[in-house]
Amino acid sequence: MGMEQRLIASTGTAPRTAKPRERRCPPTLVQYQPGAAHPGAPSDAALLAEIAYGPAHGVDTADPRRILIGTPPIGTDNRELWYLPEGRTERGWSGNIGFATGGGYLLAHLLAYEAPDMNLAALTRQSYHRLLAFVRGSPCPHLLRVWNYVERINETQHGMERYQAFCKGRAEAFADAGISPHSFPAATAIGSPAAGLSVHLLAGSRPGTPLENPRQLSAYRYPPPYGPQPPSFARAMCFRGPRKSRELAISGTASIVGHVTMHPRDLGRQLRETIRNLDLLGDHARLSPRAPCDPPLLLKVYLRDPRRMPEVAPVLQAWAGQPVQMMFLRGDICRRELEIEIEAHTSTPHPPAARLRNVDHA
Ligand code: 3EB
């Protein structure tokens, strides 16, 4: 985390503190920063979003860039900052959709509640209809990454798990919008006791390249036992970041091989299986093994049981190497037997790391 603060300092007006051997990498599109959300509005014009995590979902009507997600932090507070190194964001509200956009990216979000005449499937379909229409009508019509937070995701209702109802509504909205599985975004879907359905997304002016994991069946091909409609997401999305960096957004990844849950309720083994899945996705896109000058790897870890965090952190730290920014959140994974889900993000500067390594070794 210290590293990324230095990076920001080195591009701003602050005095240069770089030591001779320190690497210079450009500021990244997204970063995790320890600490609670600022009480006031962020002053930075280039900030796309400031996402904080706490006991409930929330939005800030005064500043649509600020959202609160109801998956509480484990250990330290963390904020997630989406940031354009150059340029200004425009922002506003369109109905219940809050948005900020700039430099070819769009961050949009929505928080909606079930009602007597609107069950979770219907609410999800309606919410996605609105979000997809808004994205399609914007200068950034290509979905890259979506986060979904679903109230009581593991409960059964109307003979269906609520996660399945969510998947049904989402799949119907994608079908209605004419979005085929080959254009599905990377995604996370996590449960919490927090009231409401919270969806936030990143979209771009240019499409990304979705990636699948050869070790896992594509989620959109999961067979019927998992629900009437399979989940609508890609395992990862590769896209151009600011200053031509290469961004890799890896979806929530769990201990699933093929379509089968491995090591039910065994956190230690699930962690290792999840790492194998992350490794394989990373191999595709050179996430792992990591070159010495690769930019920070961001890991967001959702745990069903927050007390297990001390077992998980050192394993991930050892696997990832330095530098890594880790955020631990308390959340319910969409299959009851799953204890852990991990999402990741990396940014590789342009020109590629090879040139930066030469500088380092000079
Ligand atoms: C899985 O691999 C685990 O429904 O959007 C991970 C990431 C999972 C995203 C989603 C679900 C979703 O099936 C669950």
mmCIF file of C-alpha atoms and ligand atoms in Angstrom:
data_model
loop_
_atom_site.group_PDB
_atom_site.id
_atom_site.type_symbol
_atom_site.label_atom_id
_atom_site.label_comp_id
_atom_site.label_asym_id
_atom_site.label_seq_id
_atom_site.Cartn_x
_atom_site.Cartn_y
_atom_site.Cartn_z
ATOM 1 C CA MET A 1 0.000 0.000 0.000
ATOM 2 C CA GLY A 2 2.904 2.283 0.768
ATOM 3 C CA MET A 3 4.172 1.795 -2.738
ATOM 4 C CA GLU A 4 1.032 3.027 -4.379
ATOM 5 C CA GLN A 5 1.043 6.147 -2.238
ATOM 6 C CA ARG A 6 4.578 6.894 -3.407
ATOM 7 C CA LEU A 7 3.443 6.433 -6.987
ATOM 8 C CA ILE A 8 0.777 9.046 -6.609
ATOM 9 C CA ALA A 9 3.218 11.401 -4.928
ATOM 10 C CA SER A 10 5.716 11.005 -7.755
ATOM 11 C CA THR A 11 3.219 12.223 -10.353
ATOM 12 C CA GLY A 12 1.739 15.063 -8.344
ATOM 13 C CA THR A 13 3.186 18.307 -7.064
ATOM 14 C CA ALA A 14 4.526 16.769 -3.865
ATOM 15 C CA PRO A 15 8.322 16.874 -3.514
ATOM 16 C CA ARG A 16 10.084 13.922 -5.039
ATOM 17 C CA THR A 17 10.863 11.310 -2.455
ATOM 18 C CA ALA A 18 11.932 8.557 -4.870
ATOM 19 C CA LYS A 19 15.024 6.707 -3.758
ATOM 20 C CA PRO A 20 17.565 5.956 -6.480
ATOM 21 C CA ARG A 21 16.565 2.318 -6.937
ATOM 22 C CA GLU A 22 12.844 2.859 -6.686
ATOM 23 C CA ARG A 23 10.772 1.740 -9.611
ATOM 24 C CA ARG A 24 8.559 4.165 -11.452
ATOM 25 C CA CYS A 25 5.237 2.811 -12.539
ATOM 26 C CA PRO A 26 2.291 4.887 -13.704
ATOM 27 C CA PRO A 27 -0.698 5.411 -11.427
ATOM 28 C CA THR A 28 -3.231 2.646 -11.793
ATOM 29 C CA LEU A 29 -6.902 2.722 -12.693
ATOM 30 C CA VAL A 30 -7.900 1.093 -9.419
ATOM 31 C CA GLN A 31 -6.251 0.844 -6.043
ATOM 32 C CA TYR A 32 -7.109 -0.147 -2.507
ATOM 33 C CA GLN A 33 -6.249 2.279 0.252
ATOM 34 C CA PRO A 34 -6.417 1.564 3.939
ATOM 35 C CA GLY A 35 -8.638 3.805 5.995
ATOM 36 C CA ALA A 36 -12.297 4.690 6.301
ATOM 37 C CA ALA A 37 -14.191 6.739 3.728
ATOM 38 C CA HIS A 38 -13.567 10.469 3.802
ATOM 39 C CA PRO A 39 -16.327 12.386 5.517
ATOM 40 C CA GLY A 40 -16.596 14.978 2.730
ATOM 41 C CA ALA A 41 -16.759 14.665 -1.017
ATOM 42 C CA PRO A 42 -13.476 13.687 -2.652
ATOM 43 C CA SER A 43 -11.777 16.761 -4.009
ATOM 44 C CA ASP A 44 -10.088 14.995 -6.873
ATOM 45 C CA ALA A 45 -11.686 15.793 -10.218
ATOM 46 C CA ALA A 46 -10.224 12.657 -11.796
ATOM 47 C CA LEU A 47 -11.737 10.271 -9.275
ATOM 48 C CA LEU A 48 -14.232 7.902 -10.927
ATOM 49 C CA ALA A 49 -15.404 6.138 -7.782
ATOM 50 C CA GLU A 50 -14.724 5.766 -4.107
ATOM 51 C CA ILE A 51 -16.102 2.497 -2.835
ATOM 52 C CA ALA A 52 -16.212 1.854 0.885
ATOM 53 C CA TYR A 53 -17.267 -1.321 2.657
ATOM 54 C CA GLY A 54 -19.399 -1.498 5.776
ATOM 55 C CA PRO A 55 -22.446 -2.964 7.454
ATOM 56 C CA ALA A 56 -25.031 -1.692 4.929
ATOM 57 C CA HIS A 57 -25.324 -0.675 1.291
ATOM 58 C CA GLY A 58 -25.559 3.021 0.640
ATOM 59 C CA VAL A 59 -25.237 5.781 -1.926
ATOM 60 C CA ASP A 60 -24.389 9.434 -1.548
ATOM 61 C CA THR A 61 -26.946 11.597 -3.318
ATOM 62 C CA ALA A 62 -24.528 14.545 -3.161
ATOM 63 C CA ASP A 63 -21.759 12.670 -4.969
ATOM 64 C CA PRO A 64 -22.627 9.688 -7.182
ATOM 65 C CA ARG A 65 -18.992 8.573 -7.164
ATOM 66 C CA ARG A 66 -19.238 7.469 -3.571
ATOM 67 C CA ILE A 67 -20.846 4.145 -2.764
ATOM 68 C CA LEU A 68 -20.952 1.943 0.293
ATOM 69 C CA ILE A 69 -21.136 -1.829 -0.083
ATOM 70 C CA GLY A 70 -22.620 -3.967 2.680
ATOM 71 C CA THR A 71 -19.863 -6.546 2.878
ATOM 72 C CA PRO A 72 -18.049 -5.429 6.036
ATOM 73 C CA PRO A 73 -14.257 -5.244 6.087
ATOM 74 C CA ILE A 74 -12.358 -7.847 8.087
ATOM 75 C CA GLY A 75 -9.520 -6.289 10.034
ATOM 76 C CA THR A 76 -8.663 -2.887 8.601
ATOM 77 C CA ASP A 77 -11.016 -0.577 6.757
ATOM 78 C CA ASN A 78 -10.285 -0.227 3.085
ATOM 79 C CA ARG A 79 -11.456 2.029 0.331
ATOM 80 C CA GLU A 80 -11.353 1.166 -3.339
ATOM 81 C CA LEU A 81 -10.498 4.096 -5.563
ATOM 82 C CA TRP A 82 -11.090 4.179 -9.303
ATOM 83 C CA TYR A 83 -9.013 6.952 -10.697
ATOM 84 C CA LEU A 84 -8.163 8.404 -14.075
ATOM 85 C CA PRO A 85 -4.557 9.612 -14.005
ATOM 86 C CA GLU A 86 -5.527 12.429 -16.359
ATOM 87 C CA GLY A 87 -8.710 14.233 -17.162
ATOM 88 C CA ARG A 88 -11.876 15.038 -15.342
ATOM 89 C CA THR A 89 -14.912 12.954 -14.581
ATOM 90 C CA GLU A 90 -18.440 14.015 -15.339
ATOM 91 C CA ARG A 91 -21.008 12.693 -12.947
ATOM 92 C CA GLY A 92 -24.663 12.629 -12.093
ATOM 93 C CA TRP A 93 -27.805 10.623 -11.534
ATOM 94 C CA SER A 94 -30.155 9.081 -14.065
ATOM 95 C CA GLY A 95 -33.125 7.905 -12.059
ATOM 96 C CA ASN A 96 -31.654 5.564 -9.442
ATOM 97 C CA ILE A 97 -28.450 5.078 -11.433
ATOM 98 C CA GLY A 98 -25.473 7.026 -10.153
ATOM 99 C CA PHE A 99 -22.592 7.457 -12.576
ATOM 100 C CA ALA A 100 -19.228 9.026 -13.256
ATOM 101 C CA THR A 101 -17.473 8.983 -16.589
ATOM 102 C CA GLY A 102 -14.248 10.240 -18.146
ATOM 103 C CA GLY A 103 -11.368 9.196 -20.382
ATOM 104 C CA GLY A 104 -13.291 6.364 -22.014
ATOM 105 C CA TYR A 105 -14.566 4.741 -18.812
ATOM 106 C CA LEU A 106 -17.889 4.719 -17.053
ATOM 107 C CA LEU A 107 -18.634 3.695 -13.498
ATOM 108 C CA ALA A 108 -22.360 3.237 -12.863
ATOM 109 C CA HIS A 109 -24.256 1.837 -9.932
ATOM 110 C CA LEU A 110 -27.709 1.192 -8.607
ATOM 111 C CA LEU A 111 -29.235 0.171 -5.290
ATOM 112 C CA ALA A 112 -32.746 -1.318 -5.394
ATOM 113 C CA TYR A 113 -35.106 -3.007 -2.975
ATOM 114 C CA GLU A 114 -37.532 -5.870 -3.238
ATOM 115 C CA ALA A 115 -41.210 -5.064 -2.739
ATOM 116 C CA PRO A 116 -44.406 -7.079 -2.390
ATOM 117 C CA ASP A 117 -44.929 -6.911 -6.153
ATOM 118 C CA MET A 118 -41.254 -7.299 -7.039
ATOM 119 C CA ASN A 119 -39.395 -10.476 -6.086
ATOM 120 C CA LEU A 120 -35.636 -10.838 -6.464
ATOM 121 C CA ALA A 121 -35.769 -12.230 -10.020
ATOM 122 C CA ALA A 122 -38.018 -9.399 -11.177
ATOM 123 C CA LEU A 123 -35.991 -6.788 -9.309
ATOM 124 C CA THR A 124 -32.761 -8.078 -10.834
ATOM 125 C CA ARG A 125 -34.244 -8.108 -14.330
ATOM 126 C CA GLN A 126 -35.568 -4.568 -13.946
ATOM 127 C CA SER A 127 -32.309 -3.294 -12.438
ATOM 128 C CA TYR A 128 -30.242 -4.825 -15.227
ATOM 129 C CA HIS A 129 -32.680 -3.542 -17.867
ATOM 130 C CA ARG A 130 -32.078 -0.029 -16.581
ATOM 131 C CA LEU A 131 -28.336 -0.405 -16.191
ATOM 132 C CA LEU A 132 -27.863 -2.022 -19.604
ATOM 133 C CA ALA A 133 -29.996 0.649 -21.295
ATOM 134 C CA PHE A 134 -28.029 3.390 -19.560
ATOM 135 C CA VAL A 135 -24.663 1.852 -20.523
ATOM 136 C CA ARG A 136 -25.774 1.263 -24.111
ATOM 137 C CA GLY A 137 -26.833 4.907 -24.464
ATOM 138 C CA SER A 138 -23.541 6.217 -23.075
ATOM 139 C CA PRO A 139 -20.205 6.841 -24.833
ATOM 140 C CA CYS A 140 -18.971 3.742 -22.957
ATOM 141 C CA PRO A 141 -21.339 1.009 -24.153
ATOM 142 C CA HIS A 142 -19.059 -1.985 -23.511
ATOM 143 C CA LEU A 143 -19.454 -3.775 -20.177
ATOM 144 C CA LEU A 144 -16.140 -4.758 -18.652
ATOM 145 C CA ARG A 145 -16.676 -5.646 -14.989
ATOM 146 C CA VAL A 146 -19.750 -5.957 -12.753
ATOM 147 C CA TRP A 147 -20.135 -6.421 -8.988
ATOM 148 C CA ASN A 148 -23.384 -7.775 -7.573
ATOM 149 C CA TYR A 149 -24.280 -7.848 -3.882
ATOM 150 C CA VAL A 150 -27.369 -9.894 -3.134
ATOM 151 C CA GLU A 151 -29.309 -9.839 0.127
ATOM 152 C CA ARG A 152 -29.432 -13.284 1.821
ATOM 153 C CA ILE A 153 -28.022 -14.978 -1.267
ATOM 154 C CA ASN A 154 -28.095 -18.531 0.144
ATOM 155 C CA GLU A 155 -31.709 -18.530 1.337
ATOM 156 C CA THR A 156 -34.383 -20.496 -0.476
ATOM 157 C CA GLN A 157 -37.513 -18.667 -1.623
ATOM 158 C CA HIS A 158 -40.344 -19.807 -3.896
ATOM 159 C CA GLY A 159 -38.576 -23.186 -4.237
ATOM 160 C CA MET A 160 -35.415 -21.574 -5.576
ATOM 161 C CA GLU A 161 -32.213 -20.324 -4.034
ATOM 162 C CA ARG A 162 -32.113 -16.560 -4.120
ATOM 163 C CA TYR A 163 -28.835 -16.695 -6.057
ATOM 164 C CA GLN A 164 -30.693 -18.688 -8.719
ATOM 165 C CA ALA A 165 -33.478 -16.101 -8.820
ATOM 166 C CA PHE A 166 -30.823 -13.414 -9.233
ATOM 167 C CA CYS A 167 -29.183 -15.406 -12.074
ATOM 168 C CA LYS A 168 -32.564 -15.823 -13.767
ATOM 169 C CA GLY A 169 -33.346 -12.101 -13.723
ATOM 170 C CA ARG A 170 -29.839 -11.182 -14.885
ATOM 171 C CA ALA A 171 -29.860 -13.740 -17.720
ATOM 172 C CA GLU A 172 -33.249 -12.520 -18.948
ATOM 173 C CA ALA A 173 -32.068 -8.915 -18.986
ATOM 174 C CA PHE A 174 -28.905 -9.811 -20.935
ATOM 175 C CA ALA A 175 -30.991 -11.819 -23.419
ATOM 176 C CA ASP A 176 -33.492 -8.945 -23.802
ATOM 177 C CA ALA A 177 -30.589 -6.566 -24.446
ATOM 178 C CA GLY A 178 -29.196 -8.897 -27.116
ATOM 179 C CA ILE A 179 -25.941 -9.384 -25.186
ATOM 180 C CA SER A 180 -24.536 -12.834 -25.971
ATOM 181 C CA PRO A 181 -22.359 -14.918 -23.621
ATOM 182 C CA HIS A 182 -19.300 -13.932 -25.636
ATOM 183 C CA SER A 183 -19.791 -10.342 -24.503
ATOM 184 C CA PHE A 184 -20.515 -11.086 -20.857
ATOM 185 C CA PRO A 185 -18.443 -8.999 -18.431
ATOM 186 C CA ALA A 186 -16.247 -10.314 -15.655
ATOM 187 C CA ALA A 187 -18.259 -10.293 -12.431
ATOM 188 C CA THR A 188 -18.552 -10.911 -8.735
ATOM 189 C CA ALA A 189 -21.761 -12.015 -7.013
ATOM 190 C CA ILE A 190 -21.685 -12.089 -3.228
ATOM 191 C CA GLY A 191 -24.310 -12.275 -0.532
ATOM 192 C CA SER A 192 -24.764 -10.275 2.609
ATOM 193 C CA PRO A 193 -27.432 -9.614 5.213
ATOM 194 C CA ALA A 194 -27.501 -5.978 4.029
ATOM 195 C CA ALA A 195 -30.886 -4.922 2.640
ATOM 196 C CA GLY A 196 -31.154 -4.383 -1.107
ATOM 197 C CA LEU A 197 -29.574 -5.397 -4.380
ATOM 198 C CA SER A 198 -26.429 -3.410 -5.085
ATOM 199 C CA VAL A 199 -24.921 -3.517 -8.573
ATOM 200 C CA HIS A 200 -21.995 -1.469 -9.760
ATOM 201 C CA LEU A 201 -20.147 -1.749 -13.037
ATOM 202 C CA LEU A 202 -17.260 -0.525 -15.114
ATOM 203 C CA ALA A 203 -17.852 -0.002 -18.834
ATOM 204 C CA GLY A 204 -15.556 1.247 -21.566
ATOM 205 C CA SER A 205 -15.653 3.082 -24.863
ATOM 206 C CA ARG A 206 -13.920 0.048 -26.358
ATOM 207 C CA PRO A 207 -14.755 -3.603 -25.770
ATOM 208 C CA GLY A 208 -12.488 -5.769 -23.665
ATOM 209 C CA THR A 209 -11.433 -9.329 -24.352
ATOM 210 C CA PRO A 210 -13.175 -11.871 -22.133
ATOM 211 C CA LEU A 211 -11.133 -14.843 -20.929
ATOM 212 C CA GLU A 212 -12.289 -18.243 -19.765
ATOM 213 C CA ASN A 213 -10.508 -20.739 -17.514
ATOM 214 C CA PRO A 214 -9.794 -24.071 -19.257
ATOM 215 C CA ARG A 215 -10.021 -25.797 -15.884
ATOM 216 C CA GLN A 216 -13.543 -24.530 -15.279
ATOM 217 C CA LEU A 217 -16.666 -24.860 -17.339
ATOM 218 C CA SER A 218 -17.750 -21.415 -18.489
ATOM 219 C CA ALA A 219 -20.281 -20.275 -15.896
ATOM 220 C CA TYR A 220 -22.795 -19.461 -18.647
ATOM 221 C CA ARG A 221 -22.675 -23.173 -19.555
ATOM 222 C CA TYR A 222 -23.313 -24.530 -16.046
ATOM 223 C CA PRO A 223 -25.873 -27.352 -16.303
ATOM 224 C CA PRO A 224 -29.477 -26.999 -14.993
ATOM 225 C CA PRO A 225 -28.955 -28.441 -11.478
ATOM 226 C CA TYR A 226 -27.373 -25.098 -10.547
ATOM 227 C CA GLY A 227 -30.514 -23.199 -11.483
ATOM 228 C CA PRO A 228 -32.966 -22.496 -14.277
ATOM 229 C CA GLN A 229 -30.581 -19.992 -15.880
ATOM 230 C CA PRO A 230 -26.787 -20.185 -15.656
ATOM 231 C CA PRO A 231 -24.737 -17.264 -14.299
ATOM 232 C CA SER A 232 -23.947 -14.573 -16.876
ATOM 233 C CA PHE A 233 -20.275 -13.730 -16.524
ATOM 234 C CA ALA A 234 -16.825 -14.294 -18.015
ATOM 235 C CA ARG A 235 -13.966 -15.591 -15.854
ATOM 236 C CA ALA A 236 -11.861 -12.494 -16.585
ATOM 237 C CA MET A 237 -11.784 -9.411 -18.774
ATOM 238 C CA CYS A 238 -8.673 -7.956 -20.361
ATOM 239 C CA PHE A 239 -8.886 -4.329 -21.476
ATOM 240 C CA ARG A 240 -6.900 -1.201 -22.202
ATOM 241 C CA GLY A 241 -6.388 1.083 -19.248
ATOM 242 C CA PRO A 242 -5.311 4.721 -19.114
ATOM 243 C CA ARG A 243 -2.016 5.373 -20.953
ATOM 244 C CA LYS A 244 -2.381 2.079 -22.786
ATOM 245 C CA SER A 245 -1.838 -0.048 -19.706
ATOM 246 C CA ARG A 246 -3.202 -3.570 -19.895
ATOM 247 C CA GLU A 247 -5.837 -4.172 -17.261
ATOM 248 C CA LEU A 248 -6.888 -7.659 -16.227
ATOM 249 C CA ALA A 249 -10.038 -7.888 -14.126
ATOM 250 C CA ILE A 250 -10.511 -11.410 -12.755
ATOM 251 C CA SER A 251 -14.001 -12.398 -11.666
ATOM 252 C CA GLY A 252 -14.833 -13.810 -8.284
ATOM 253 C CA THR A 253 -12.983 -17.130 -8.318
ATOM 254 C CA ALA A 254 -13.694 -20.095 -6.091
ATOM 255 C CA SER A 255 -12.936 -23.762 -5.559
ATOM 256 C CA ILE A 256 -14.811 -24.962 -8.619
ATOM 257 C CA VAL A 257 -13.373 -27.370 -11.182
ATOM 258 C CA GLY A 258 -15.487 -28.072 -14.226
ATOM 259 C CA HIS A 259 -18.790 -27.116 -12.640
ATOM 260 C CA VAL A 260 -18.224 -29.060 -9.409
ATOM 261 C CA THR A 261 -17.559 -27.553 -5.977
ATOM 262 C CA MET A 262 -14.296 -29.024 -4.708
ATOM 263 C CA HIS A 263 -13.564 -29.568 -0.985
ATOM 264 C CA PRO A 264 -16.982 -28.539 0.370
ATOM 265 C CA ARG A 265 -16.675 -26.499 3.564
ATOM 266 C CA ASP A 266 -12.877 -27.008 3.752
ATOM 267 C CA LEU A 267 -11.393 -23.517 3.688
ATOM 268 C CA GLY A 268 -7.727 -24.528 3.458
ATOM 269 C CA ARG A 269 -8.214 -26.802 0.474
ATOM 270 C CA GLN A 270 -10.628 -24.374 -1.195
ATOM 271 C CA LEU A 271 -8.009 -21.659 -0.913
ATOM 272 C CA ARG A 272 -5.419 -23.797 -2.700
ATOM 273 C CA GLU A 273 -7.910 -24.810 -5.396
ATOM 274 C CA THR A 274 -8.876 -21.159 -5.876
ATOM 275 C CA ILE A 275 -5.207 -20.214 -6.228
ATOM 276 C CA ARG A 276 -4.848 -22.861 -8.945
ATOM 277 C CA ASN A 277 -7.747 -21.259 -10.790
ATOM 278 C CA LEU A 278 -6.257 -17.776 -10.398
ATOM 279 C CA ASP A 279 -2.871 -19.062 -11.584
ATOM 280 C CA LEU A 280 -4.383 -20.521 -14.707
ATOM 281 C CA LEU A 281 -6.247 -17.330 -15.577
ATOM 282 C CA GLY A 282 -3.095 -15.363 -14.872
ATOM 283 C CA ASP A 283 -0.998 -17.596 -17.124
ATOM 284 C CA HIS A 284 -3.337 -16.594 -19.920
ATOM 285 C CA ALA A 285 -2.586 -12.976 -19.283
ATOM 286 C CA ARG A 286 0.810 -13.171 -17.586
ATOM 287 C CA LEU A 287 -0.475 -12.534 -14.093
ATOM 288 C CA SER A 288 1.748 -15.313 -12.811
ATOM 289 C CA PRO A 289 4.628 -15.865 -12.497
ATOM 290 C CA ARG A 290 4.932 -12.196 -11.861
ATOM 291 C CA ALA A 291 7.796 -10.203 -13.276
ATOM 292 C CA PRO A 292 9.774 -8.123 -10.753
ATOM 293 C CA CYS A 293 8.444 -4.846 -12.043
ATOM 294 C CA ASP A 294 4.840 -5.803 -12.447
ATOM 295 C CA PRO A 295 2.495 -3.260 -10.917
ATOM 296 C CA PRO A 296 0.549 -4.025 -7.765
ATOM 297 C CA LEU A 297 -1.710 -7.007 -7.777
ATOM 298 C CA LEU A 298 -5.041 -6.324 -6.104
ATOM 299 C CA LEU A 299 -6.806 -9.153 -4.331
ATOM 300 C CA LYS A 300 -10.258 -8.868 -2.814
ATOM 301 C CA VAL A 301 -11.055 -11.836 -0.626
ATOM 302 C CA TYR A 302 -14.583 -12.663 0.501
ATOM 303 C CA LEU A 303 -14.827 -14.972 3.513
ATOM 304 C CA ARG A 304 -17.954 -16.585 4.897
ATOM 305 C CA ASP A 305 -16.311 -16.798 8.331
ATOM 306 C CA PRO A 306 -14.283 -13.667 9.161
ATOM 307 C CA ARG A 307 -12.404 -15.463 11.944
ATOM 308 C CA ARG A 308 -10.489 -17.474 9.339
ATOM 309 C CA MET A 309 -8.741 -14.445 7.838
ATOM 310 C CA PRO A 310 -5.424 -15.026 9.691
ATOM 311 C CA GLU A 311 -5.103 -18.431 7.995
ATOM 312 C CA VAL A 312 -5.704 -17.029 4.537
ATOM 313 C CA ALA A 313 -3.659 -13.832 4.436
ATOM 314 C CA PRO A 314 -0.158 -15.392 4.716
ATOM 315 C CA VAL A 315 -0.932 -18.031 2.071
ATOM 316 C CA LEU A 316 -2.024 -15.373 -0.394
ATOM 317 C CA GLN A 317 0.876 -13.108 0.471
ATOM 318 C CA ALA A 318 3.341 -15.934 -0.182
ATOM 319 C CA TRP A 319 1.638 -16.853 -3.441
ATOM 320 C CA ALA A 320 1.364 -13.343 -4.799
ATOM 321 C CA GLY A 321 4.778 -11.996 -3.853
ATOM 322 C CA GLN A 322 5.295 -8.249 -3.628
ATOM 323 C CA PRO A 323 3.675 -5.878 -4.137
ATOM 324 C CA VAL A 324 0.128 -6.948 -3.401
ATOM 325 C CA GLN A 325 -2.837 -5.027 -2.064
ATOM 326 C CA MET A 326 -5.256 -7.275 -0.224
ATOM 327 C CA MET A 327 -8.708 -6.498 1.017
ATOM 328 C CA PHE A 328 -10.686 -8.939 3.162
ATOM 329 C CA LEU A 329 -14.456 -8.684 3.277
ATOM 330 C CA ARG A 330 -17.085 -10.675 5.056
ATOM 331 C CA GLY A 331 -19.507 -12.085 2.490
ATOM 332 C CA ASP A 332 -21.564 -15.143 1.663
ATOM 333 C CA ILE A 333 -20.443 -17.108 -1.362
ATOM 334 C CA CYS A 334 -23.184 -18.066 -3.802
ATOM 335 C CA ARG A 335 -22.839 -21.819 -3.220
ATOM 336 C CA ARG A 336 -23.416 -22.825 0.388
ATOM 337 C CA GLU A 337 -20.456 -25.228 0.470
ATOM 338 C CA LEU A 338 -18.030 -22.490 -0.582
ATOM 339 C CA GLU A 339 -16.091 -20.712 2.162
ATOM 340 C CA ILE A 340 -14.001 -18.307 0.078
ATOM 341 C CA GLU A 341 -14.082 -16.363 -3.172
ATOM 342 C CA ILE A 342 -11.274 -14.170 -4.494
ATOM 343 C CA GLU A 343 -11.350 -11.482 -7.178
ATOM 344 C CA ALA A 344 -8.213 -9.910 -8.593
ATOM 345 C CA HIS A 345 -7.080 -7.004 -10.714
ATOM 346 C CA THR A 346 -3.726 -6.233 -12.295
ATOM 347 C CA SER A 347 -2.480 -3.436 -14.455
ATOM 348 C CA THR A 348 0.560 -3.822 -16.674
ATOM 349 C CA PRO A 349 2.089 -0.571 -17.898
ATOM 350 C CA HIS A 350 2.767 0.174 -21.519
ATOM 351 C CA PRO A 351 5.476 -0.146 -22.768
ATOM 352 C CA PRO A 352 5.681 -3.665 -21.403
ATOM 353 C CA ALA A 353 7.590 -4.559 -18.277
ATOM 354 C CA ALA A 354 10.654 -5.771 -20.203
ATOM 355 C CA ARG A 355 11.819 -2.233 -20.825
ATOM 356 C CA LEU A 356 11.242 -1.185 -17.245
ATOM 357 C CA ARG A 357 13.281 -4.168 -16.080
ATOM 358 C CA ASN A 358 16.260 -2.978 -18.115
ATOM 359 C CA VAL A 359 16.101 0.354 -16.351
ATOM 360 C CA ASP A 360 15.953 -1.412 -13.017
ATOM 361 C CA HIS A 361 19.014 -3.527 -13.721
ATOM 362 C CA ALA A 362 21.071 -0.689 -15.196
HETATM 363 C C1 3EB B 1 -18.489 -19.605 -9.678
HETATM 364 O O1 3EB B 1 -17.392 -19.738 -10.209
HETATM 365 C C2 3EB B 1 -18.476 -18.953 -8.319
HETATM 366 O O2 3EB B 1 -22.865 -15.009 -10.623
HETATM 367 O O3 3EB B 1 -21.751 -13.231 -11.220
HETATM 368 C C3 3EB B 1 -18.243 -16.061 -9.095
HETATM 369 C C4 3EB B 1 -18.208 -14.855 -9.797
HETATM 370 C C5 3EB B 1 -19.438 -16.691 -8.906
HETATM 371 C C6 3EB B 1 -19.379 -14.288 -10.295
HETATM 372 C C7 3EB B 1 -21.820 -14.354 -10.685
HETATM 373 C C8 3EB B 1 -20.616 -16.120 -9.414
HETATM 374 C C9 3EB B 1 -20.584 -14.936 -10.103
HETATM 375 O O4 3EB B 1 -19.543 -19.995 -10.201
HETATM 376 C C10 3EB B 1 -19.536 -17.958 -8.131
#
